[in-house]
Amino acid sequence: MLHKRKSKSTMSLQNSEAGVTEDEWKNVQNKSFKRWCNEQLKEEQVELQNLTDDIQDGIKLIKLVEVLTETKIPRYNKKPKLRPQKLENVQQALDTISKEKVKLIGLGPSDIVDGNSKLILGLIWTLIQHYQINQAVRKAGIVGNVKGLTPKQALLKWLQSKLQNHPIGPPVNLTSDWADGRRIAALCDVLAPGSFPNAEKLPEDSIFQNLKDSIEAANIHLGVPKLLSPEDILATKIDERSMMIYLSEFLQAQPQQKQKKQQQQQQQQQQQQLSNGVAPDNIQNSQENMQVYGPGIEGGVLVGEVTEFYIQPSVPSPQRPLTVFLSGPSGNRLDVCVTPDSDKGLITCSFQPTESGTHEVNIASENEPISPSRYKVNVLPPENGSNEEEISIVRAYGPGVDGNNLYLEHPCPFTVNTGDLEGQLSIEVTGPNGPLIDSELNVNMIDDGKFDVVYVPSTPGNYMTEVTFNGVPIPGNPFTVLVSDKIGDSSFVRVHGDGLIGGQINEALTFTIDTRDAGHGSIDMAIEGPSKCAADYQDHGDGSCDVTYFPIEVGAYKIIIQFDHQNVPGSPYIAYAVDSSKAVASGPGLSDEPCIVGERALIYLDVEKSGRCEIECEMKGADGTVTTVPFDNLDNVTLSGSYIPTKPGICTIDISMFGSPLHGSPFSVPVIDPNAVSVTGKGLKIGIVNGNNVIDVKTAGAGPGDLKVVMIENQTQSRVNIALAPKSDTRHQLIYSPNRPGLYSLQISFARVSLDPYLIRVIDPNGIRIEGPGIAPEVPTNTQTYFTVDHSKTGCDEATVKIVYENSNANIRFTKEKLSKYVYNYKFELSEPQNYKISILLDGEEFENSLIRIAGIDQSSIKLYGAGLDGGIVLERGEFYIDTKHAGDGSIGLALEGPAETPVVCTEVEDGVYKVCYTPTSPGLYSLNVTFSDKLIEGSPFHIPVTRGPPDASRVKVTDLEMPGRFIVDARTAGGSGLLQVGVTGRFYPAEFISVKHNGDFTFAVIYDLLDPEEISISVKWHGIDVQNSPFSVHN
């Protein structure tokens, strides 16, 4: 379809700057990005003429990557001719970038080789951000109390800090605030004082001159390269990315003196004349260091007119000759006249085209292409007065040629802007079914130089739009787009990112909106909350974008996202902005007081001043296990959480809000296990009065903590001294010595946590009283016996008795009789002559003084024999024998009782046989008690009659005859009944008086009285027979 003159369109696409068409910002970015790349490559003497075309083979892209990464890429193909060689080169460059941790999303080597301009611009922008803006921001030392700034925000913050004290004031953006050139001049003057004074007084109606002067001043005084021209800034609304590149150069700029002609002087090199398309050997250029320029290369060539271009080596190299080839669109080779200039080191190439269309210039050395070796030149028809430079301003832009969200049976609009050019515009659209007819393509001229074009695709697939002006393809021609059969559906929009949840105030919060699978539609978004939040959009150019907002007050923010006027899934989102530094964490779950294993520990968060959000809390136990601690709303300003520790030791509580730790976090909390504290020992069960009672306390496995003990007597509530003796880090001994019996309470605290109290009964074993025949060392068998136990003074409520065989511990049955509360009588009978043990247990404990050993004695087997048992004679020894050989172990006991005390002598004459002797001194009936092991034997007591025997005067003794008037007669051993006859005469007369007194023991006292006591004759008869030596003569 052909159209005369020009038309204007109001059709536009959404972009980061409203009202800027995609083609316009692409054009500006292409220029600024190319200039930036060339600025990086100037030390390598490599130059990009066309950003898209010149990196397709990967060589110059590798050079750029090597400069940026300061590394060398080995073994790449320096003369790629085939597509696989180019793909391999590009892949090596991308791999090197990826190793630098630069994220390349949705970009492959084929996109570069195929010349995808949008993705190539995205690649260069990524490199600029990483190696220019980010590094410049870091090196400039931009700091403050705000974290998480994007490169754009950091750059703006730095610019604001530099101009905040300047009369012109700080900027609020990176675009329109710099459009009049005054702030560029002001920034130049701040960084290089005196370089541009009174910048704020520049005339506002001289914007172009202001821009030109300020850009020039920045270049001269600060060395800031001219990445933007005044035309770039004034041609349309400022492209933000291009401005960011330019302004970031100021971050590291230093004042310096530069002359405007420095670059021109560096490019002067030796030149020689060339002829016949071949240059002499002595002025050739290396493959990497060559500039090709001039109208014959840059455009404006007409059919039939002679034109020329120039080859200028940067470094002379006397190597191989150069050959220049020129071919037309029909494949015919044209003659090229090559003329050297030896003084300037310049090679001039001239030719005369014979047909219109795209011509190709190739430069080779010994038939090998030199990089860059191929140049495309558009030749115009002879009747067309426009040159290629004029046609280069013709632009086609809009969804119909850019390929953004094109769908079946939906209008695909685009705009063609021919500017002020006069000529013929041709538009042809070819779809999957062939070219569209005129009725399917609607073209309207809406303004001078602008055409509004719309076509409605009826079949999904690729559509190619060809736009020529005066027969010459416009830049970007042909345009190929993909039409999808998908219809816009908000349910397919994906929104993700931490910014949807929230974050810290004064920090950048970001989320991503992805509409690539949603079909045709537009995005609307709003953020409502306690403070206004300006949103920053970064379009990825692939149907997705990043949204960054910056809350400055705590609270909930509602994020509303709609696609085609319909809420996307999850919209509206509620994001919480918080200030974690103002949240206060407390509670027993965070205190120095220990937590208990298995018990819930509470945490409280006061979020009145910090704002509330989802709390991130983890508890790392002493064994290294990590548990998430959930939180719930306790009230309007308080959150509560809890955890249950499972292991003793030190646990760590880490609490944060959106990744920022709360004050004091992480918290170290001791955890103990009181159940692991072991309390044992005899002194825990029962205590002994005045004894060293010991209790063992072990804390191994219970966790960290100190041990404290208190002991109290229950009756008086007085404290008892108790010693705490450490034996090791985890073992202690408690020693106490009470002075009276009773109940005592022991309280043990571990790590300030009280264990269950212990009730200890203290007893006095010495207070027990045990009496009765049943506890004698020897107890008769087959005879009931008993003993009595009185424990009223022991402090024990109950005494337990056991009677057992000592060798087998078999129990002996007994009966128990209660005599009073603490007194009991125990009756039992032994059946065998064996050793037995009687134990009296106080509160279940056995004590030495209440342990009695007895021997069972079989008394029926004890035999007594001998004459001394039948009777005895006074003063004559009586004898008898006791045989205990069959009675078991035991001792003999003898007691002889009668008219007079009579000693008894017992002698063991053989094993178990004893001889008993006694000598009675008085007649009468004597009783003999015989015991075996303190028990009377059978038949005891035995009765023994003792008599005096027949009278025997020879055994009568008369004494004390010399005593005047008296003497003694002793008939104790003389037998008889006691008939004593006494006669006393003097020399002349018998005794006037004689008295005989019986003393009761067969001794007699005789008293007499004589008239003539000089010679006395005394006659003594016993039972009528004179005693020995009677009569007795006594002389006084």
Short mmCIF file of N, CA and C in Angstrom, two decimals, residues 453-503:
data_model
loop_
_atom_site.label_atom_id
_atom_site.label_comp_id
_atom_site.label_asym_id
_atom_site.label_seq_id
_atom_site.Cartn_x
_atom_site.Cartn_y
_atom_site.Cartn_z
N VAL A 453 -1.76 3.19 11.38
CA VAL A 453 -1.98 1.96 10.63
C VAL A 453 -2.58 0.91 11.55
N VAL A 454 -3.62 0.21 11.10
CA VAL A 454 -4.26 -0.85 11.89
C VAL A 454 -4.58 -2.01 10.94
N TYR A 455 -4.24 -3.21 11.40
CA TYR A 455 -4.71 -4.40 10.70
C TYR A 455 -5.24 -5.38 11.75
N VAL A 456 -6.25 -6.18 11.33
CA VAL A 456 -6.88 -7.15 12.23
C VAL A 456 -6.54 -8.55 11.72
N PRO A 457 -5.67 -9.28 12.43
CA PRO A 457 -5.30 -10.62 11.96
C PRO A 457 -6.45 -11.60 12.10
N SER A 458 -6.63 -12.41 11.05
CA SER A 458 -7.69 -13.42 11.07
C SER A 458 -7.15 -14.82 11.31
N THR A 459 -5.83 -14.94 11.27
CA THR A 459 -5.20 -16.25 11.47
C THR A 459 -4.02 -16.06 12.42
N PRO A 460 -3.87 -16.93 13.41
CA PRO A 460 -2.70 -16.80 14.29
C PRO A 460 -1.43 -17.19 13.55
N GLY A 461 -0.31 -16.60 13.98
CA GLY A 461 0.96 -16.92 13.35
C GLY A 461 1.81 -15.68 13.20
N ASN A 462 2.89 -15.79 12.40
CA ASN A 462 3.81 -14.68 12.16
C ASN A 462 3.28 -13.72 11.09
N TYR A 463 3.39 -12.42 11.37
CA TYR A 463 3.02 -11.38 10.41
C TYR A 463 4.25 -10.50 10.18
N MET A 464 4.55 -10.27 8.88
CA MET A 464 5.71 -9.45 8.51
C MET A 464 5.23 -8.16 7.86
N THR A 465 5.69 -7.03 8.41
CA THR A 465 5.34 -5.72 7.88
C THR A 465 6.58 -5.11 7.23
N GLU A 466 6.47 -4.72 5.94
CA GLU A 466 7.56 -4.09 5.22
C GLU A 466 7.18 -2.63 4.97
N VAL A 467 8.03 -1.72 5.42
CA VAL A 467 7.79 -0.28 5.27
C VAL A 467 8.98 0.31 4.52
N THR A 468 8.68 0.94 3.36
CA THR A 468 9.74 1.64 2.60
C THR A 468 9.30 3.06 2.34
N PHE A 469 10.27 3.92 2.22
CA PHE A 469 9.99 5.31 1.89
C PHE A 469 10.88 5.68 0.70
N ASN A 470 10.16 6.09 -0.39
CA ASN A 470 10.86 6.34 -1.67
C ASN A 470 11.66 5.12 -2.11
N GLY A 471 11.08 3.95 -1.83
CA GLY A 471 11.71 2.71 -2.27
C GLY A 471 12.80 2.20 -1.37
N VAL A 472 13.13 2.96 -0.35
CA VAL A 472 14.22 2.55 0.55
C VAL A 472 13.60 2.03 1.86
N PRO A 473 14.03 0.82 2.31
CA PRO A 473 13.50 0.31 3.58
C PRO A 473 13.87 1.25 4.72
N ILE A 474 12.90 1.47 5.60
CA ILE A 474 13.17 2.32 6.76
C ILE A 474 13.91 1.49 7.81
N PRO A 475 14.53 2.14 8.79
CA PRO A 475 15.24 1.40 9.83
C PRO A 475 14.34 0.37 10.52
N GLY A 476 14.88 -0.84 10.70
CA GLY A 476 14.13 -1.91 11.34
C GLY A 476 13.34 -2.77 10.39
N ASN A 477 13.21 -2.34 9.15
CA ASN A 477 12.43 -3.08 8.16
C ASN A 477 13.17 -4.39 7.82
N PRO A 478 12.45 -5.53 7.61
CA PRO A 478 11.02 -5.73 7.86
C PRO A 478 10.75 -6.00 9.33
N PHE A 479 9.47 -5.81 9.74
CA PHE A 479 9.06 -6.02 11.12
C PHE A 479 8.26 -7.31 11.19
N THR A 480 8.70 -8.25 12.03
CA THR A 480 8.00 -9.53 12.15
C THR A 480 7.45 -9.66 13.57
N VAL A 481 6.16 -9.97 13.66
CA VAL A 481 5.50 -10.11 14.96
C VAL A 481 4.73 -11.42 14.99
N LEU A 482 4.41 -11.87 16.20
CA LEU A 482 3.66 -13.10 16.38
C LEU A 482 2.28 -12.75 16.91
N VAL A 483 1.25 -13.25 16.24
CA VAL A 483 -0.15 -13.05 16.64
C VAL A 483 -0.61 -14.33 17.32
N SER A 484 -1.09 -14.19 18.56
CA SER A 484 -1.53 -15.35 19.34
C SER A 484 -3.04 -15.45 19.31
N ASP A 485 -3.52 -16.68 19.51
CA ASP A 485 -4.97 -16.88 19.58
C ASP A 485 -5.47 -16.82 21.02
N LYS A 486 -4.58 -16.48 21.95
CA LYS A 486 -5.01 -16.37 23.35
C LYS A 486 -5.77 -15.07 23.58
N ILE A 487 -6.76 -15.18 24.50
CA ILE A 487 -7.53 -13.99 24.88
C ILE A 487 -7.12 -13.60 26.29
N GLY A 488 -7.08 -12.30 26.53
CA GLY A 488 -6.64 -11.83 27.83
C GLY A 488 -7.44 -12.43 28.97
N ASP A 489 -6.74 -12.99 29.98
CA ASP A 489 -7.40 -13.63 31.12
C ASP A 489 -6.59 -13.27 32.37
N SER A 490 -7.20 -12.51 33.27
CA SER A 490 -6.47 -12.05 34.46
C SER A 490 -6.06 -13.20 35.36
N SER A 491 -6.75 -14.35 35.26
CA SER A 491 -6.40 -15.47 36.14
C SER A 491 -5.05 -16.06 35.80
N PHE A 492 -4.49 -15.71 34.64
CA PHE A 492 -3.19 -16.23 34.25
C PHE A 492 -2.05 -15.25 34.58
N VAL A 493 -2.39 -14.12 35.18
CA VAL A 493 -1.36 -13.18 35.60
C VAL A 493 -0.72 -13.71 36.88
N ARG A 494 0.58 -13.76 36.89
CA ARG A 494 1.31 -14.20 38.06
C ARG A 494 1.99 -13.00 38.72
N VAL A 495 1.74 -12.87 40.02
CA VAL A 495 2.34 -11.78 40.79
C VAL A 495 3.11 -12.43 41.95
N HIS A 496 4.35 -12.08 42.07
CA HIS A 496 5.15 -12.71 43.13
C HIS A 496 6.23 -11.75 43.59
N GLY A 497 6.75 -12.03 44.77
CA GLY A 497 7.81 -11.20 45.33
C GLY A 497 7.52 -10.83 46.77
N ASP A 498 8.58 -10.56 47.52
CA ASP A 498 8.44 -10.23 48.93
C ASP A 498 7.69 -8.93 49.16
N GLY A 499 7.67 -8.06 48.16
CA GLY A 499 6.98 -6.79 48.32
C GLY A 499 5.48 -6.94 48.52
N LEU A 500 4.93 -8.11 48.14
CA LEU A 500 3.50 -8.35 48.36
C LEU A 500 3.21 -8.67 49.82
N ILE A 501 4.22 -9.09 50.54
CA ILE A 501 4.04 -9.44 51.95
C ILE A 501 4.32 -8.22 52.82
N GLY A 502 5.37 -7.49 52.46
CA GLY A 502 5.71 -6.30 53.22
C GLY A 502 7.20 -6.26 53.51
N GLY A 503 7.59 -5.38 54.41
CA GLY A 503 9.00 -5.25 54.77
C GLY A 503 9.20 -4.09 55.72
#
